[in-house]
Coordinates of N, CA and C in Angstrom, one line a residue:
X1 N -85.5 40.4 81.0 CA -86.2 39.4 80.2 C -87.0 38.5 81.2
X2 N -88.2 38.2 80.9 CA -89.1 37.4 81.8 C -88.5 36.0 81.8
X3 N -88.7 35.4 83.0 CA -88.2 34.0 83.2 C -89.1 33.0 82.4
X4 N -88.6 31.9 81.9 CA -89.4 30.9 81.2 C -90.5 30.3 82.1
X5 N -91.6 30.0 81.5 CA -92.7 29.3 82.3 C -92.4 27.8 82.3
X6 N -92.6 27.2 83.5 CA -92.3 25.8 83.7 C -93.6 25.1 84.1
X7 N -94.4 24.7 83.1 CA -95.6 24.0 83.3 C -95.5 22.7 82.4
X8 N -96.6 21.9 82.5 CA -96.6 20.7 81.7 C -96.7 21.1 80.2
X9 N -95.7 20.9 79.4 CA -95.7 21.3 78.0 C -96.7 20.6 77.2
X10 N -96.9 19.3 77.5 CA -97.8 18.6 76.7 C -99.3 19.1 76.8
X11 N -99.7 19.4 78.1 CA -101.0 20.0 78.3 C -101.2 21.3 77.6
X12 N -100.1 22.2 77.7 CA -100.2 23.5 77.0 C -100.2 23.3 75.5
X13 N -99.4 22.4 75.0 CA -99.4 22.2 73.5 C -100.7 21.7 73.0
X14 N -101.4 20.8 73.8 CA -102.7 20.2 73.3 C -103.7 21.3 73.3
X15 N -103.7 22.2 74.4 CA -104.7 23.3 74.4 C -104.5 24.3 73.3
X16 N -103.2 24.6 73.0 CA -102.9 25.5 72.0 C -103.3 25.0 70.6
X17 N -103.1 23.7 70.3 CA -103.5 23.1 69.0 C -105.0 23.1 68.9
X18 N -105.7 22.8 70.0 CA -107.2 22.8 70.0 C -107.7 24.2 69.7
X19 N -107.1 25.2 70.4 CA -107.6 26.6 70.2 C -107.3 27.1 68.7
X20 N -106.2 26.7 68.2 CA -105.9 27.0 66.8 C -107.0 26.4 65.8
X21 N -107.3 25.1 66.1 CA -108.3 24.5 65.3 C -109.7 25.2 65.4
X22 N -110.1 25.5 66.6 CA -111.4 26.1 66.8 C -111.5 27.5 66.2
X23 N -110.4 28.2 66.2 CA -110.4 29.5 65.6 C -110.0 29.5 64.2
X24 N -109.7 28.3 63.6 CA -109.3 28.2 62.2 C -108.1 29.1 61.9
X25 N -107.2 29.1 62.8 CA -106.0 30.0 62.6 C -104.8 29.1 62.3
X26 N -103.8 29.7 61.7 CA -102.6 28.9 61.4 C -101.4 29.4 62.3
X27 N -100.4 28.5 62.3 CA -99.2 28.9 63.1 C -98.6 30.2 62.7
X28 N -98.6 30.5 61.4 CA -98.0 31.7 60.9 C -98.7 32.9 61.5
X29 N -100.1 32.8 61.7 CA -100.8 33.9 62.3 C -100.4 34.2 63.7
X30 N -100.1 33.2 64.5 CA -99.7 33.4 65.8 C -98.3 33.9 65.8
X31 N -97.4 33.5 64.9 CA -96.1 34.0 64.8 C -96.0 35.5 64.6
X32 N -96.9 35.9 63.7 CA -97.0 37.4 63.4 C -97.5 38.1 64.6
X33 N -98.5 37.5 65.3 CA -99.1 38.2 66.5 C -98.1 38.4 67.6
X34 N -97.3 37.3 67.8 CA -96.3 37.3 68.9 C -95.0 37.9 68.6
X35 N -94.8 38.1 67.3 CA -93.5 38.6 66.9 C -92.3 37.6 67.0
X36 N -92.7 36.3 66.7 CA -91.7 35.3 66.8 C -91.7 34.6 65.4
X37 N -90.8 33.6 65.3 CA -90.7 32.8 64.0 C -91.8 31.7 64.0
X38 N -92.1 31.2 62.9 CA -93.1 30.1 62.7 C -92.5 28.9 63.4
X39 N -91.2 28.7 63.3 CA -90.6 27.5 63.9 C -90.8 27.6 65.5
X40 N -90.8 28.8 66.0 CA -91.0 28.9 67.5 C -92.4 28.5 67.8
X41 N -93.4 28.9 67.0 CA -94.8 28.6 67.3 C -95.0 27.0 67.1
X42 N -94.3 26.5 66.1 CA -94.3 25.0 65.9 C -93.8 24.3 67.2
X43 N -92.7 24.9 67.8 CA -92.2 24.3 69.0 C -93.2 24.4 70.1
X44 N -94.0 25.5 70.2 CA -95.0 25.6 71.2 C -96.0 24.5 71.0
X45 N -96.5 24.3 69.8 CA -97.5 23.3 69.5 C -97.1 21.9 69.6
X46 N -95.8 21.6 69.6 CA -95.3 20.2 69.7 C -95.0 19.9 71.2
X47 N -94.9 21.0 72.0 CA -94.5 20.8 73.4 C -93.0 20.8 73.6
X48 N -92.3 21.2 72.5 CA -90.8 21.2 72.6 C -90.3 22.5 73.3
X49 N -91.2 23.5 73.4 CA -90.8 24.8 74.0 C -92.0 25.5 74.6
X50 N -91.7 26.2 75.7 CA -92.8 27.0 76.4 C -92.5 28.5 76.1
X51 N -93.6 29.2 75.9 CA -93.4 30.7 75.7 C -93.0 31.4 77.0
X52 N -92.4 32.6 76.8 CA -92.2 33.4 78.0 C -93.5 33.9 78.6
X53 N -93.5 34.4 79.8 CA -94.7 34.8 80.5 C -95.5 35.9 79.7
X54 N -94.7 36.9 79.1 CA -95.4 37.9 78.3 C -96.1 37.3 77.1
X55 N -95.4 36.4 76.4 CA -96.0 35.8 75.2 C -97.2 34.9 75.6
X56 N -97.2 34.2 76.8 CA -98.3 33.4 77.3 C -99.5 34.3 77.5
X57 N -99.3 35.5 78.1 CA -100.4 36.4 78.4 C -101.0 36.9 77.1
X58 N -100.2 37.1 76.1 CA -100.7 37.5 74.8 C -101.6 36.4 74.2
X59 N -101.1 35.2 74.3 CA -101.9 34.1 73.8 C -103.3 34.0 74.5
X60 N -103.2 34.1 75.8 CA -104.5 34.0 76.6 C -105.5 35.1 76.2
X61 N -105.0 36.3 76.1 CA -105.9 37.4 75.7 C -106.4 37.2 74.3
X62 N -105.5 36.7 73.4 CA -105.9 36.5 72.0 C -107.1 35.5 71.9
X63 N -107.0 34.4 72.6 CA -108.0 33.3 72.6 C -109.1 33.5 73.5
X64 N -109.0 34.5 74.4 CA -110.1 34.8 75.3 C -110.3 33.8 76.4
X65 N -109.1 33.2 76.9 CA -109.1 32.3 78.0 C -108.2 32.8 79.0
X66 N -108.3 32.2 80.2 CA -107.3 32.5 81.3 C -106.0 31.8 81.0
X67 N -105.0 32.4 81.7 CA -103.7 31.8 81.5 C -103.7 30.4 82.1
X68 N -104.4 30.2 83.2 CA -104.5 28.8 83.8 C -105.1 27.8 82.9
X69 N -106.2 28.2 82.2 CA -106.9 27.4 81.2 C -105.9 27.0 80.1
X70 N -105.2 28.0 79.6 CA -104.2 27.7 78.5 C -103.1 26.8 78.9
X71 N -102.7 26.8 80.2 CA -101.6 26.0 80.6 C -102.1 24.6 81.0
X72 N -103.5 24.4 81.1 CA -104.0 23.1 81.4 C -104.3 22.9 82.8
X73 N -104.3 24.0 83.6 CA -104.7 23.9 85.0 C -106.2 23.7 85.2
X74 N -106.9 24.1 84.1 CA -108.4 23.9 84.1 C -108.8 23.6 82.7
X75 N -109.8 22.9 82.5 CA -110.2 22.5 81.1 C -110.6 23.7 80.3
X76 N -110.1 23.8 79.1 CA -110.4 24.9 78.2 C -111.8 24.6 77.6
X77 N -112.7 25.5 77.9 CA -114.1 25.3 77.3 C -114.0 25.6 75.8
X78 N -114.8 24.8 75.0 CA -114.8 25.1 73.6 C -115.3 26.5 73.3
X79 N -114.8 27.1 72.4 CA -115.2 28.5 72.0 C -116.4 28.4 71.1
X80 N -117.6 28.8 71.7 CA -118.8 28.8 70.9 C -118.9 30.1 70.1
X81 N -119.2 29.9 68.8 CA -119.3 31.1 67.9 C -120.4 32.0 68.4
X82 N -120.3 33.3 68.3 CA -121.4 34.2 68.7 C -122.6 34.0 67.7
X83 N -123.8 34.1 68.3 CA -125.0 34.0 67.4 C -124.9 35.0 66.2
X84 N -125.3 34.5 65.1 CA -125.3 35.4 63.9 C -126.4 36.5 64.1
X85 N -126.0 37.7 63.8 CA -127.0 38.8 63.9 C -128.1 38.7 62.8
X86 N -129.3 39.1 63.1 CA -130.3 39.0 62.1 C -130.1 40.1 61.0
X87 N -130.1 39.7 59.8 CA -129.9 40.6 58.7 C -131.2 41.3 58.3
X88 N -131.2 42.5 57.7 CA -132.4 43.2 57.3 C -133.3 42.3 56.4
X89 N -132.6 41.4 55.6 CA -133.4 40.6 54.6 C -134.2 39.5 55.3
X90 N -133.8 39.1 56.5 CA -134.4 37.9 57.2 C -135.9 38.1 57.4
X91 N -136.3 39.1 58.0 CA -137.8 39.2 58.2 C -138.6 39.3 56.9
X92 N -138.0 39.9 55.9 CA -138.6 40.0 54.6 C -138.8 38.6 54.0
X93 N -137.7 37.8 54.1 CA -137.8 36.5 53.5 C -138.8 35.6 54.3
X94 N -138.8 35.7 55.6 CA -139.8 34.9 56.4 C -141.2 35.3 56.1
X95 N -141.5 36.6 55.7 CA -142.8 37.0 55.5 C -143.4 36.6 54.1
X96 N -142.5 36.1 53.3 CA -143.0 35.6 51.9 C -143.4 34.2 52.0
X97 N -144.3 33.8 51.0 CA -144.6 32.4 50.9 C -143.5 31.7 50.0
X98 N -143.6 30.4 49.8 CA -142.6 29.7 49.1 C -142.3 30.3 47.7
X99 N -143.3 30.7 47.0 CA -143.1 31.3 45.6 C -142.4 32.6 45.8
X100 N -142.8 33.4 46.7 CA -142.1 34.7 46.9 C -140.7 34.6 47.3
X101 N -140.4 33.6 48.2 CA -139.0 33.4 48.6 C -138.1 33.0 47.4
X102 N -138.7 32.1 46.5 CA -138.0 31.7 45.3 C -137.7 32.9 44.4
X103 N -138.7 33.8 44.3 CA -138.4 35.0 43.4 C -137.4 35.9 44.1
X104 N -137.4 36.0 45.4 CA -136.4 36.9 46.1 C -135.0 36.3 45.9
X105 N -134.9 35.0 46.0 CA -133.6 34.4 45.8 C -133.1 34.6 44.3
X106 N -134.1 34.4 43.4 CA -133.7 34.6 42.0 C -133.2 36.0 41.7
X107 N -134.0 37.0 42.2 CA -133.5 38.4 42.0 C -132.2 38.6 42.6
X108 N -132.0 38.0 43.8 CA -130.7 38.2 44.5 C -129.6 37.7 43.7
X109 N -129.8 36.5 43.0 CA -128.7 35.9 42.2 C -128.4 36.8 41.0
X110 N -129.5 37.5 40.5 CA -129.2 38.4 39.4 C -128.4 39.6 39.9
X111 N -128.7 40.1 41.0 CA -128.0 41.3 41.5 C -126.5 41.0 41.8
X112 N -126.2 39.8 42.3 CA -124.8 39.5 42.6 C -123.9 39.4 41.3
X113 N -124.6 39.3 40.2 CA -123.8 39.2 38.9 C -123.5 40.6 38.4
X114 N -124.2 41.6 39.0 CA -124.0 43.0 38.5 C -122.8 43.7 39.2
X115 N -121.8 44.1 38.5 CA -120.6 44.7 39.1 C -121.0 45.9 40.1
X116 N -122.0 46.6 39.7 CA -122.4 47.8 40.5 C -122.8 47.4 41.9
X117 N -123.3 46.2 42.1 CA -123.9 45.8 43.4 C -123.0 44.8 44.1
X118 N -121.8 44.5 43.6 CA -120.9 43.5 44.2 C -120.1 44.1 45.3
X119 N -120.0 43.4 46.5 CA -119.3 43.9 47.6 C -117.8 43.9 47.3
X120 N -117.1 44.8 47.9 CA -115.6 44.9 47.6 C -115.0 43.6 48.2
X121 N -114.0 43.0 47.5 CA -113.3 41.8 47.9 C -112.2 42.2 48.9
X122 N -112.1 41.4 49.9 CA -111.0 41.6 50.9 C -109.7 41.2 50.2
X123 N -108.6 42.0 50.5 CA -107.3 41.6 49.9 C -106.9 40.2 50.5
X124 N -106.2 39.5 49.7 CA -105.7 38.2 50.1 C -104.7 38.4 51.2
X125 N -104.7 37.5 52.2 CA -103.8 37.5 53.3 C -102.4 37.1 52.8
X126 N -101.4 37.9 53.1 CA -100.0 37.6 52.7 C -99.5 36.4 53.5
X127 N -98.7 35.5 52.9 CA -98.0 34.5 53.6 C -96.5 34.9 53.5
X128 N -95.8 34.7 54.6 CA -94.4 35.1 54.6 C -93.5 33.9 54.7
X129 N -92.2 34.1 54.2 CA -91.2 33.1 54.3 C -89.9 33.8 54.7
X130 N -89.1 33.0 55.4 CA -87.8 33.5 55.9 C -86.8 33.7 54.7
X131 N -86.2 34.9 54.6 CA -85.2 35.1 53.6 C -83.9 35.3 54.4
X132 N -83.0 34.3 54.4 CA -81.7 34.5 55.1 C -80.8 35.4 54.4
X133 N -80.2 36.3 55.1 CA -79.5 37.4 54.6 C -78.0 37.1 54.2
X134 N -77.6 35.8 54.4 CA -76.3 35.5 53.9 C -76.3 35.0 52.5
X135 N -75.4 35.4 51.6 CA -75.4 34.9 50.3 C -74.9 33.5 50.2
X136 N -75.1 32.8 49.1 CA -74.6 31.4 49.0 C -74.2 31.2 47.5
X137 N -73.0 30.7 47.3 CA -72.6 30.4 46.0 C -71.2 29.8 46.1
X138 N -70.1 30.6 45.9 CA -68.8 30.1 46.0 C -68.2 30.4 47.3
X139 N -69.0 30.6 48.3 CA -68.5 30.8 49.7 C -68.6 32.2 50.1
X140 N -67.7 32.6 51.1 CA -67.6 33.9 51.6 C -68.9 34.3 52.3
X141 N -69.4 33.5 53.2 CA -70.7 33.8 53.8 C -70.7 33.3 55.2
X142 N -71.8 33.3 55.9 CA -71.9 32.9 57.3 C -72.9 31.8 57.4
X143 N -72.9 31.0 58.5 CA -73.8 29.9 58.6 C -75.3 30.4 58.6
X144 N -76.2 29.6 58.1 CA -77.6 30.0 58.2 C -78.1 29.5 59.5
X145 N -78.1 30.5 60.4 CA -78.6 30.1 61.8 C -79.0 31.4 62.5
X146 N -79.5 31.3 63.7 CA -79.8 32.5 64.5 C -81.0 33.3 63.9
X147 N -80.9 34.6 64.0 CA -82.0 35.5 63.6 C -81.6 36.3 62.4
X148 N -80.6 35.9 61.6 CA -80.0 36.6 60.5 C -80.9 36.4 59.3
X149 N -82.2 36.9 59.4 CA -83.1 36.7 58.3 C -84.2 37.8 58.3
X150 N -84.9 38.0 57.2 CA -86.1 38.8 57.2 C -87.2 38.1 56.7
X151 N -88.5 38.4 57.1 CA -89.7 37.8 56.5 C -90.1 38.6 55.3
X152 N -90.2 37.9 54.2 CA -90.7 38.5 52.9 C -91.9 37.8 52.5
X153 N -92.8 38.5 51.7 CA -94.0 37.8 51.2 C -93.6 36.6 50.3
X154 N -94.4 35.6 50.4 CA -94.2 34.4 49.6 C -95.0 34.5 48.3
X155 N -94.3 34.6 47.2 CA -95.0 34.8 45.9 C -95.8 33.6 45.5
X156 N -96.9 33.7 44.8 CA -97.6 32.6 44.3 C -96.8 31.6 43.4
X157 N -95.8 32.1 42.8 CA -94.9 31.3 41.9 C -93.9 30.5 42.7
X158 N -93.8 30.7 44.0 CA -92.8 30.0 44.8 C -93.2 28.5 44.8
X159 N -92.2 27.6 44.8 CA -92.4 26.1 44.9 C -93.1 25.8 46.2
X160 N -94.0 24.8 46.1 CA -94.7 24.3 47.3 C -93.7 23.6 48.3
X161 N -93.8 23.8 49.5 CA -93.0 23.1 50.5 C -91.7 23.8 50.9
X162 N -91.5 25.0 50.5 CA -90.2 25.7 50.8 C -90.3 26.1 52.3
X163 N -89.2 26.0 53.0 CA -89.1 26.4 54.4 C -88.4 27.8 54.5
X164 N -87.5 28.1 53.6 CA -86.8 29.4 53.6 C -86.3 29.6 52.2
X165 N -85.8 30.9 52.0 CA -85.1 31.2 50.7 C -83.8 31.9 51.0
X166 N -83.0 32.0 50.0 CA -81.7 32.6 50.1 C -81.3 33.1 48.7
X167 N -80.5 34.1 48.7 CA -80.0 34.7 47.5 C -78.7 34.1 47.1
X168 N -78.6 33.6 45.8 CA -77.4 33.0 45.3 C -76.5 34.1 44.7
X169 N -75.2 34.1 45.0 CA -74.3 35.1 44.5 C -73.2 34.4 43.7
X170 N -72.8 34.9 42.5 CA -71.8 34.3 41.8 C -72.3 33.5 40.6
X171 N -71.5 33.1 39.7 CA -71.9 32.4 38.5 C -71.6 30.9 38.4
X172 N -71.3 30.3 39.6 CA -70.9 28.9 39.6 C -72.1 28.0 39.2
X173 N -73.3 28.4 39.4 CA -74.5 27.6 39.1 C -75.2 28.0 37.8
X174 N -74.6 28.9 37.1 CA -75.2 29.3 35.8 C -75.1 28.2 34.8
X175 N -76.0 28.1 33.8 CA -77.1 29.0 33.5 C -78.4 28.6 34.3
X176 N -78.3 27.6 35.1 CA -79.5 27.1 35.8 C -80.0 28.1 36.9
X177 N -79.0 28.6 37.7 CA -79.3 29.5 38.8 C -78.4 30.7 38.6
X178 N -78.9 31.8 37.9 CA -78.1 33.0 37.6 C -77.7 33.7 38.9
X179 N -76.6 34.5 38.8 CA -76.2 35.4 39.9 C -77.3 36.3 40.3
X180 N -77.6 36.3 41.6 CA -78.6 37.2 42.2 C -80.0 36.5 42.3
X181 N -80.1 35.2 41.9 CA -81.3 34.5 42.0 C -81.7 34.2 43.4
X182 N -83.0 34.2 43.7 CA -83.6 33.8 44.9 C -84.0 32.4 44.8
X183 N -83.4 31.5 45.6 CA -83.8 30.1 45.5 C -84.5 29.7 46.8
X184 N -85.5 28.7 46.7 CA -86.3 28.3 47.8 C -85.8 26.9 48.2
X185 N -85.8 26.7 49.5 CA -85.1 25.5 50.1 C -86.0 24.8 51.0
X186 N -86.0 23.5 51.0 CA -86.8 22.7 51.9 C -85.8 21.9 52.8
X187 N -86.0 22.1 54.1 CA -85.1 21.5 55.1 C -85.4 20.0 55.2
X188 N -84.4 19.2 55.3 CA -84.5 17.8 55.6 C -85.1 17.0 54.4
X189 N -85.2 17.6 53.2 CA -85.7 16.8 52.1 C -84.6 15.9 51.6
X190 N -85.0 14.6 51.2 CA -84.0 13.7 50.6 C -83.3 14.3 49.4
X191 N -82.0 14.2 49.4 CA -81.2 14.8 48.3 C -80.4 13.7 47.6
X192 N -80.9 13.5 46.3 CA -80.2 12.5 45.5 C -79.0 13.1 44.8
X193 N -78.1 12.2 44.4 CA -76.9 12.6 43.7 C -77.2 13.6 42.6
X194 N -76.4 14.6 42.5 CA -76.4 15.7 41.5 C -77.6 16.6 41.7
X195 N -78.4 16.4 42.7 CA -79.4 17.5 43.0 C -78.7 18.6 43.7
X196 N -79.4 19.8 43.8 CA -78.8 21.0 44.3 C -79.2 21.2 45.7
X197 N -78.2 21.5 46.6 CA -78.5 21.8 48.0 C -77.8 23.0 48.5
X198 N -78.1 23.4 49.7 CA -77.4 24.5 50.3 C -76.5 23.9 51.4
X199 N -75.2 24.1 51.3 CA -74.2 23.4 52.1 C -73.4 24.4 52.9
X200 N -73.1 24.0 54.2 CA -72.3 24.8 55.0 C -70.9 24.1 55.2
X201 N -69.9 24.7 54.7 CA -68.6 24.0 54.8 C -67.5 24.9 55.4
X202 N -67.0 24.6 56.5 CA -65.9 25.3 57.2 C -66.2 26.8 57.3
X203 N -67.5 27.1 57.6 CA -67.8 28.5 57.9 C -68.3 29.3 56.7
X204 N -68.4 28.6 55.5 CA -68.9 29.3 54.3 C -70.2 28.5 53.8
X205 N -71.1 29.3 53.1 CA -72.3 28.7 52.6 C -72.2 28.6 51.1
X206 N -72.6 27.4 50.5 CA -72.5 27.1 49.1 C -73.8 26.6 48.6
X207 N -74.1 27.0 47.3 CA -75.2 26.4 46.6 C -74.5 25.5 45.5
X208 N -74.7 24.2 45.6 CA -73.9 23.2 44.7 C -74.7 22.0 44.4
X209 N -74.4 21.3 43.3 CA -74.7 19.9 43.1 C -73.8 19.1 43.9
X210 N -74.2 17.8 44.2 CA -73.3 17.0 45.0 C -73.3 15.6 44.5
X211 N -72.2 14.9 44.8 CA -72.1 13.4 44.6 C -71.0 12.9 45.4
X212 N -70.9 11.5 45.6 CA -69.8 10.9 46.2 C -69.2 9.9 45.2
X213 N -67.9 9.8 45.3 CA -67.2 8.8 44.4 C -67.0 7.5 45.2
X214 N -66.4 6.5 44.5 CA -66.2 5.2 45.0 C -65.4 5.2 46.3
X215 N -64.6 6.2 46.5 CA -63.7 6.2 47.7 C -64.4 6.9 48.9
X216 N -65.7 7.4 48.7 CA -66.4 8.1 49.7 C -66.1 9.5 49.8
X217 N -65.4 10.1 48.8 CA -65.1 11.5 48.8 C -66.4 12.3 48.4
X218 N -66.7 13.3 49.1 CA -67.9 14.2 48.8 C -67.4 15.3 47.9
X219 N -68.2 15.4 46.8 CA -67.9 16.5 45.8 C -69.0 17.4 45.7
X220 N -68.8 18.7 46.0 CA -69.7 19.8 45.7 C -69.4 20.5 44.4
X221 N -70.3 20.4 43.5 CA -69.9 20.7 42.1 C -70.6 21.9 41.6
X222 N -69.9 22.7 40.8 CA -70.5 23.8 40.1 C -71.2 23.3 38.8
X223 N -72.4 23.8 38.5 CA -73.1 23.4 37.3 C -72.4 24.1 36.1
X224 N -71.8 25.2 36.3 CA -71.1 26.0 35.2 C -69.8 25.3 35.0
X225 N -69.6 24.8 33.8 CA -68.3 24.1 33.5 C -67.1 25.1 33.5
X226 N -67.3 26.4 33.4 CA -66.3 27.4 33.5 C -65.8 27.7 34.9
X227 N -66.6 27.2 35.9 CA -66.3 27.5 37.3 C -65.9 26.2 38.0
X228 N -65.2 25.3 37.4 CA -64.7 24.1 38.1 C -63.8 24.5 39.3
X229 N -63.2 25.7 39.2 CA -62.3 26.1 40.3 C -63.1 26.3 41.6
X230 N -64.4 26.5 41.5 CA -65.2 26.6 42.7 C -65.7 25.3 43.3
X231 N -65.3 24.2 42.7 CA -65.7 22.9 43.2 C -65.0 22.6 44.6
X232 N -65.7 21.8 45.4 CA -65.1 21.4 46.7 C -65.1 19.9 46.8
X233 N -64.0 19.4 47.2 CA -63.9 17.9 47.5 C -63.5 17.7 48.9
X234 N -64.2 16.8 49.6 CA -64.0 16.5 51.0 C -63.8 15.0 51.2
X235 N -62.6 14.6 51.5 CA -62.4 13.2 51.7 C -62.9 12.8 53.1
X236 N -63.0 11.4 53.3 CA -63.5 10.9 54.5 C -62.7 11.4 55.7
X237 N -61.4 11.4 55.5 CA -60.4 11.6 56.6 C -60.0 13.1 56.7
X238 N -60.7 14.0 56.0 CA -60.3 15.4 55.9 C -60.5 16.1 57.2
X239 N -61.4 15.7 58.0 CA -61.7 16.4 59.2 C -62.4 17.7 59.0
X240 N -63.1 17.9 57.9 CA -63.8 19.1 57.6 C -65.2 19.0 57.9
X241 N -65.8 20.1 58.3 CA -67.3 20.1 58.6 C -68.1 20.5 57.4
X242 N -69.1 19.6 57.1 CA -70.0 19.9 56.0 C -71.5 19.5 56.5
X243 N -72.3 20.5 56.4 CA -73.7 20.3 56.8 C -74.6 20.7 55.6
X244 N -75.6 19.9 55.3 CA -76.6 20.3 54.3 C -77.8 21.0 54.9
X245 N -78.1 22.2 54.6 CA -79.2 22.9 55.2 C -80.5 22.6 54.5
X246 N -80.4 22.0 53.3 CA -81.7 21.6 52.6 C -81.5 21.5 51.1
X247 N -82.6 21.1 50.5 CA -82.7 20.9 49.1 C -83.2 22.1 48.4
X248 N -82.5 22.6 47.3 CA -83.0 23.7 46.5 C -84.2 23.2 45.6
X249 N -85.3 23.8 45.7 CA -86.5 23.4 44.9 C -86.5 24.1 43.6
X250 N -86.2 23.3 42.6 CA -86.2 23.8 41.2 C -87.3 23.2 40.4
X251 N -87.6 23.8 39.2 CA -88.7 23.3 38.4 C -88.3 22.1 37.6
X252 N -87.0 21.7 37.6 CA -86.6 20.5 37.0 C -85.3 20.0 37.6
X253 N -85.0 18.7 37.4 CA -83.8 18.2 38.0 C -82.6 18.5 37.1
X254 N -81.5 19.0 37.6 CA -80.4 19.3 36.8 C -79.6 18.1 36.4
X255 N -79.1 18.1 35.2 CA -78.2 17.0 34.8 C -76.9 17.0 35.5
X256 N -76.1 15.9 35.6 CA -74.8 16.0 36.1 C -74.0 17.0 35.3
X257 N -73.0 17.7 35.9 CA -72.2 18.7 35.2 C -71.5 18.0 34.0
X258 N -71.5 18.7 32.9 CA -71.0 18.2 31.6 C -69.5 17.7 31.7
X259 N -68.8 18.3 32.7 CA -67.4 18.0 32.8 C -67.1 16.8 33.7
X260 N -68.1 16.4 34.5 CA -67.8 15.4 35.5 C -67.9 13.9 35.0

């Protein structure tokens, strides 16, 4: 494995952000190019992480700059767009007077409305999202961390702002989240009482509503009243580990469980 590059991260990050702007590219584009996660590219752009030498060389070739320029050893010259080639219609348009140019434009507008003359549309570029491969519901899973995920296409119906998705197993959140549902999660989103989150407790992953009682006990609750056996209560002095991985993005806020 190539050794990490140790240069000024802030200069590198500033150059990388500028090149992305000039090329009108997104971080997910670089992630797919380099074969890394979007969070890794975000770390490059913030200066929190430097790429390996082979990834740095890929970036330099992709943007058409030297590795030294990318690292900030020399100023990165703005990327000038290549001159637009002259189209066959250009000399015809220039040869016409104002009236003729207007007629040419009018006829062109007519042609673009005819299906037989319309250019084929380019397929829409797919956007991907991390799908963690551990299930979440009544436990029996692994922490959401490391590289235990796959990139899947993000459907148009997915909620805005999702950072990852995960499959829910079990019936503890029915009827709101059926067994086998794919839920979308936003990391770090504020989670109000009785909203649904993805929780890591003592080595298991759970999809639950939550609340705290007057004594400070944390309750992870099943929405399904028939699955109260899957509830989890953690007192302040229990010494148990509980981490919230994020808020489950639903189309409506769930009411408190009917039994609580």
